JSON list of C-alpha atoms and ligand atoms in Angstrom, two decimals:
[
{"chain": "A", "resi": 4, "resn": "UNK", "atom": "CA", "xyz": [-7.40, 38.76, -8.68]},
{"chain": "A", "resi": 5, "resn": "UNK", "atom": "CA", "xyz": [-8.29, 36.10, -11.23]},
{"chain": "A", "resi": 6, "resn": "UNK", "atom": "CA", "xyz": [-4.62, 35.35, -11.70]},
{"chain": "A", "resi": 7, "resn": "UNK", "atom": "CA", "xyz": [-4.28, 34.76, -7.98]},
{"chain": "A", "resi": 8, "resn": "UNK", "atom": "CA", "xyz": [-7.20, 32.32, -8.06]},
{"chain": "A", "resi": 9, "resn": "UNK", "atom": "CA", "xyz": [-5.55, 30.49, -10.96]},
{"chain": "A", "resi": 10, "resn": "UNK", "atom": "CA", "xyz": [-2.23, 30.29, -9.14]},
{"chain": "A", "resi": 11, "resn": "UNK", "atom": "CA", "xyz": [-3.93, 28.89, -6.05]},
{"chain": "A", "resi": 12, "resn": "UNK", "atom": "CA", "xyz": [-5.70, 26.38, -8.29]},
{"chain": "A", "resi": 13, "resn": "UNK", "atom": "CA", "xyz": [-2.45, 25.26, -9.85]},
{"chain": "A", "resi": 14, "resn": "UNK", "atom": "CA", "xyz": [-0.84, 24.81, -6.45]},
{"chain": "A", "resi": 15, "resn": "UNK", "atom": "CA", "xyz": [-3.83, 22.79, -5.28]},
{"chain": "A", "resi": 16, "resn": "UNK", "atom": "CA", "xyz": [-3.53, 20.50, -8.31]},
{"chain": "A", "resi": 17, "resn": "UNK", "atom": "CA", "xyz": [0.20, 20.10, -7.76]},
{"chain": "A", "resi": 18, "resn": "UNK", "atom": "CA", "xyz": [-0.42, 19.32, -4.12]},
{"chain": "A", "resi": 19, "resn": "UNK", "atom": "CA", "xyz": [-3.01, 16.68, -5.01]},
{"chain": "A", "resi": 20, "resn": "UNK", "atom": "CA", "xyz": [-0.63, 15.09, -7.53]},
{"chain": "A", "resi": 21, "resn": "UNK", "atom": "CA", "xyz": [2.14, 15.08, -4.96]},
{"chain": "A", "resi": 22, "resn": "UNK", "atom": "CA", "xyz": [-0.07, 13.65, -2.24]},
{"chain": "A", "resi": 23, "resn": "UNK", "atom": "CA", "xyz": [-1.54, 10.80, -4.28]},
{"chain": "A", "resi": 24, "resn": "UNK", "atom": "CA", "xyz": [1.29, 9.92, -6.65]},
{"chain": "A", "resi": 25, "resn": "UNK", "atom": "CA", "xyz": [4.61, 10.94, -5.22]},
{"chain": "A", "resi": 26, "resn": "UNK", "atom": "CA", "xyz": [4.21, 10.95, -1.47]},
{"chain": "A", "resi": 27, "resn": "UNK", "atom": "CA", "xyz": [2.72, 7.49, -1.08]},
{"chain": "A", "resi": 28, "resn": "UNK", "atom": "CA", "xyz": [5.36, 5.87, -3.24]},
{"chain": "A", "resi": 29, "resn": "UNK", "atom": "CA", "xyz": [8.09, 6.90, -0.86]},
{"chain": "A", "resi": 30, "resn": "UNK", "atom": "CA", "xyz": [6.64, 5.07, 2.10]},
{"chain": "A", "resi": 31, "resn": "UNK", "atom": "CA", "xyz": [8.28, 1.73, 2.44]},
{"chain": "A", "resi": 32, "resn": "UNK", "atom": "CA", "xyz": [9.23, -0.68, 5.15]},
{"chain": "A", "resi": 33, "resn": "UNK", "atom": "CA", "xyz": [11.70, -3.49, 5.62]},
{"chain": "A", "resi": 34, "resn": "UNK", "atom": "CA", "xyz": [10.50, -6.70, 7.17]},
{"chain": "A", "resi": 35, "resn": "UNK", "atom": "CA", "xyz": [12.60, -7.12, 10.27]},
{"chain": "A", "resi": 36, "resn": "UNK", "atom": "CA", "xyz": [12.32, -10.21, 12.38]},
{"chain": "A", "resi": 37, "resn": "UNK", "atom": "CA", "xyz": [8.67, -10.19, 13.28]},
{"chain": "A", "resi": 38, "resn": "UNK", "atom": "CA", "xyz": [6.08, -8.37, 11.26]},
{"chain": "A", "resi": 39, "resn": "UNK", "atom": "CA", "xyz": [5.29, -5.26, 9.28]},
{"chain": "A", "resi": 40, "resn": "UNK", "atom": "CA", "xyz": [2.12, -3.34, 10.03]},
{"chain": "A", "resi": 41, "resn": "UNK", "atom": "CA", "xyz": [0.26, -2.17, 6.94]},
{"chain": "A", "resi": 42, "resn": "UNK", "atom": "CA", "xyz": [-2.54, 0.32, 7.48]},
{"chain": "A", "resi": 43, "resn": "UNK", "atom": "CA", "xyz": [-5.38, -0.04, 4.98]},
{"chain": "A", "resi": 44, "resn": "UNK", "atom": "CA", "xyz": [-7.18, 3.28, 4.87]},
{"chain": "A", "resi": 45, "resn": "UNK", "atom": "CA", "xyz": [-8.32, 6.05, 2.54]},
{"chain": "A", "resi": 46, "resn": "UNK", "atom": "CA", "xyz": [-7.36, 4.22, -0.63]},
{"chain": "A", "resi": 47, "resn": "UNK", "atom": "CA", "xyz": [-3.74, 3.49, 0.27]},
{"chain": "A", "resi": 48, "resn": "UNK", "atom": "CA", "xyz": [-1.67, 0.82, 1.90]},
{"chain": "A", "resi": 49, "resn": "UNK", "atom": "CA", "xyz": [0.70, 2.48, 4.33]},
{"chain": "A", "resi": 50, "resn": "UNK", "atom": "CA", "xyz": [3.49, 1.59, 3.76]},
{"chain": "A", "resi": 51, "resn": "UNK", "atom": "CA", "xyz": [2.88, 0.69, 0.12]},
{"chain": "A", "resi": 52, "resn": "UNK", "atom": "CA", "xyz": [6.32, -0.81, -0.51]},
{"chain": "A", "resi": 53, "resn": "UNK", "atom": "CA", "xyz": [7.49, -3.72, 1.63]},
{"chain": "A", "resi": 54, "resn": "UNK", "atom": "CA", "xyz": [10.99, -5.12, 1.36]},
{"chain": "A", "resi": 55, "resn": "UNK", "atom": "CA", "xyz": [11.64, -8.73, 2.27]},
{"chain": "A", "resi": 56, "resn": "UNK", "atom": "CA", "xyz": [14.35, -11.32, 1.74]},
{"chain": "A", "resi": 57, "resn": "UNK", "atom": "CA", "xyz": [13.85, -14.42, -0.37]},
{"chain": "A", "resi": 58, "resn": "UNK", "atom": "CA", "xyz": [13.64, -17.64, 1.60]},
{"chain": "A", "resi": 59, "resn": "UNK", "atom": "CA", "xyz": [12.79, -15.81, 4.83]},
{"chain": "A", "resi": 60, "resn": "UNK", "atom": "CA", "xyz": [9.35, -15.90, 6.37]},
{"chain": "A", "resi": 61, "resn": "UNK", "atom": "CA", "xyz": [7.48, -12.62, 6.38]},
{"chain": "A", "resi": 62, "resn": "UNK", "atom": "CA", "xyz": [4.42, -11.60, 8.35]},
{"chain": "A", "resi": 63, "resn": "UNK", "atom": "CA", "xyz": [2.37, -8.77, 6.98]},
{"chain": "A", "resi": 64, "resn": "UNK", "atom": "CA", "xyz": [-0.08, -7.48, 9.57]},
{"chain": "A", "resi": 65, "resn": "UNK", "atom": "CA", "xyz": [-2.90, -5.73, 7.72]},
{"chain": "A", "resi": 66, "resn": "UNK", "atom": "CA", "xyz": [-4.79, -3.23, 9.84]},
{"chain": "A", "resi": 67, "resn": "UNK", "atom": "CA", "xyz": [-7.91, -2.31, 7.92]},
{"chain": "A", "resi": 68, "resn": "UNK", "atom": "CA", "xyz": [-9.59, 0.92, 8.94]},
{"chain": "A", "resi": 69, "resn": "UNK", "atom": "CA", "xyz": [-11.58, 1.51, 5.76]},
{"chain": "A", "resi": 70, "resn": "UNK", "atom": "CA", "xyz": [-15.13, 0.11, 5.93]},
{"chain": "A", "resi": 71, "resn": "UNK", "atom": "CA", "xyz": [-15.50, 0.36, 2.15]},
{"chain": "A", "resi": 72, "resn": "UNK", "atom": "CA", "xyz": [-16.01, -3.21, 0.82]},
{"chain": "A", "resi": 73, "resn": "UNK", "atom": "CA", "xyz": [-13.40, -2.40, -1.80]},
{"chain": "A", "resi": 74, "resn": "UNK", "atom": "CA", "xyz": [-10.67, -2.73, 0.81]},
{"chain": "A", "resi": 75, "resn": "UNK", "atom": "CA", "xyz": [-11.85, -6.11, 2.09]},
{"chain": "A", "resi": 76, "resn": "UNK", "atom": "CA", "xyz": [-9.69, -8.35, -0.03]},
{"chain": "A", "resi": 77, "resn": "UNK", "atom": "CA", "xyz": [-5.98, -8.23, -0.58]},
{"chain": "A", "resi": 78, "resn": "UNK", "atom": "CA", "xyz": [-4.60, -10.19, -3.50]},
{"chain": "A", "resi": 79, "resn": "UNK", "atom": "CA", "xyz": [-1.03, -11.12, -4.30]},
{"chain": "A", "resi": 80, "resn": "UNK", "atom": "CA", "xyz": [-1.89, -12.42, -7.74]},
{"chain": "A", "resi": 81, "resn": "UNK", "atom": "CA", "xyz": [1.67, -13.44, -8.71]},
{"chain": "A", "resi": 82, "resn": "UNK", "atom": "CA", "xyz": [2.10, -15.38, -5.49]},
{"chain": "A", "resi": 83, "resn": "UNK", "atom": "CA", "xyz": [-1.36, -16.97, -5.46]},
{"chain": "A", "resi": 84, "resn": "UNK", "atom": "CA", "xyz": [-2.15, -15.48, -2.07]},
{"chain": "A", "resi": 85, "resn": "UNK", "atom": "CA", "xyz": [-5.35, -13.75, -1.07]},
{"chain": "A", "resi": 86, "resn": "UNK", "atom": "CA", "xyz": [-6.96, -12.81, 2.21]},
{"chain": "A", "resi": 87, "resn": "UNK", "atom": "CA", "xyz": [-10.12, -11.25, 3.60]},
{"chain": "A", "resi": 88, "resn": "UNK", "atom": "CA", "xyz": [-9.35, -8.40, 5.94]},
{"chain": "A", "resi": 89, "resn": "UNK", "atom": "CA", "xyz": [-11.62, -7.78, 8.93]},
{"chain": "A", "resi": 90, "resn": "UNK", "atom": "CA", "xyz": [-12.24, -4.19, 10.01]},
{"chain": "A", "resi": 91, "resn": "UNK", "atom": "CA", "xyz": [-10.47, -3.14, 13.19]},
{"chain": "A", "resi": 92, "resn": "UNK", "atom": "CA", "xyz": [-8.78, -6.48, 13.90]},
{"chain": "A", "resi": 93, "resn": "UNK", "atom": "CA", "xyz": [-5.24, -6.89, 12.60]},
{"chain": "A", "resi": 94, "resn": "UNK", "atom": "CA", "xyz": [-4.94, -9.74, 10.12]},
{"chain": "A", "resi": 95, "resn": "UNK", "atom": "CA", "xyz": [-1.63, -11.51, 9.89]},
{"chain": "A", "resi": 96, "resn": "UNK", "atom": "CA", "xyz": [-0.56, -12.99, 6.60]},
{"chain": "A", "resi": 97, "resn": "UNK", "atom": "CA", "xyz": [2.53, -15.14, 6.95]},
{"chain": "A", "resi": 98, "resn": "UNK", "atom": "CA", "xyz": [4.37, -16.71, 4.05]},
{"chain": "A", "resi": 99, "resn": "UNK", "atom": "CA", "xyz": [7.84, -17.28, 2.67]},
{"chain": "A", "resi": 100, "resn": "UNK", "atom": "CA", "xyz": [8.64, -15.60, -0.64]},
{"chain": "A", "resi": 101, "resn": "UNK", "atom": "CA", "xyz": [11.01, -17.91, -2.51]},
{"chain": "A", "resi": 102, "resn": "UNK", "atom": "CA", "xyz": [11.61, -15.93, -5.67]},
{"chain": "A", "resi": 103, "resn": "UNK", "atom": "CA", "xyz": [13.28, -12.56, -5.93]},
{"chain": "A", "resi": 104, "resn": "UNK", "atom": "CA", "xyz": [11.41, -9.81, -7.69]},
{"chain": "A", "resi": 105, "resn": "UNK", "atom": "CA", "xyz": [8.70, -7.22, -7.31]},
{"chain": "A", "resi": 106, "resn": "UNK", "atom": "CA", "xyz": [5.24, -8.52, -6.56]},
{"chain": "A", "resi": 107, "resn": "UNK", "atom": "CA", "xyz": [2.23, -6.26, -6.67]},
{"chain": "A", "resi": 108, "resn": "UNK", "atom": "CA", "xyz": [-0.56, -6.60, -4.20]},
{"chain": "A", "resi": 109, "resn": "UNK", "atom": "CA", "xyz": [-3.92, -4.92, -4.51]},
{"chain": "A", "resi": 110, "resn": "UNK", "atom": "CA", "xyz": [-7.56, -4.95, -3.55]},
{"chain": "A", "resi": 111, "resn": "UNK", "atom": "CA", "xyz": [-9.95, -6.75, -5.83]},
{"chain": "A", "resi": 112, "resn": "UNK", "atom": "CA", "xyz": [-10.53, -3.73, -8.03]},
{"chain": "A", "resi": 113, "resn": "UNK", "atom": "CA", "xyz": [-6.96, -2.56, -7.96]},
{"chain": "A", "resi": 114, "resn": "UNK", "atom": "CA", "xyz": [-7.60, 0.73, -6.22]},
{"chain": "A", "resi": 115, "resn": "UNK", "atom": "CA", "xyz": [-5.41, -0.10, -3.27]},
{"chain": "A", "resi": 116, "resn": "UNK", "atom": "CA", "xyz": [-1.94, -0.95, -4.57]},
{"chain": "A", "resi": 117, "resn": "UNK", "atom": "CA", "xyz": [1.29, -2.01, -3.01]},
{"chain": "A", "resi": 118, "resn": "UNK", "atom": "CA", "xyz": [4.51, -3.77, -3.90]},
{"chain": "A", "resi": 119, "resn": "UNK", "atom": "CA", "xyz": [6.38, -6.52, -2.13]},
{"chain": "A", "resi": 120, "resn": "UNK", "atom": "CA", "xyz": [10.04, -6.27, -3.09]},
{"chain": "A", "resi": 121, "resn": "UNK", "atom": "CA", "xyz": [11.86, -9.55, -2.49]},
{"chain": "A", "resi": 122, "resn": "UNK", "atom": "CA", "xyz": [15.63, -9.26, -2.51]},
{"chain": "B", "resi": 223, "resn": "LIG", "atom": "CU1", "xyz": [-10.86, -1.86, -4.34]}
]
């Protein structure tokens, strides 16, 4: 019986690792024409990886559902871009990435994390 409890515990841990570390990294979106919606909720940007093309304007539409003040700001520190996200109202951030590369974006404390991949 104790072994069974241990096995269930191990599966729970594996599930949590998968959910927080593997699953969210697979979600990504390509900017196509207009805008990409990014849901800000429960500690994750969804999708967390955005692909864009250098020299082409992108619009990231942040939809913040998390009322935690932690999720209020989004910072693209490498690109010198930051924004305050209102709750419930989509916030559109439009800019043109000129350089190719991977640019992290995060909340002020770095709990929410995402990557803008410019190709
Ligand atoms: Cu935070």
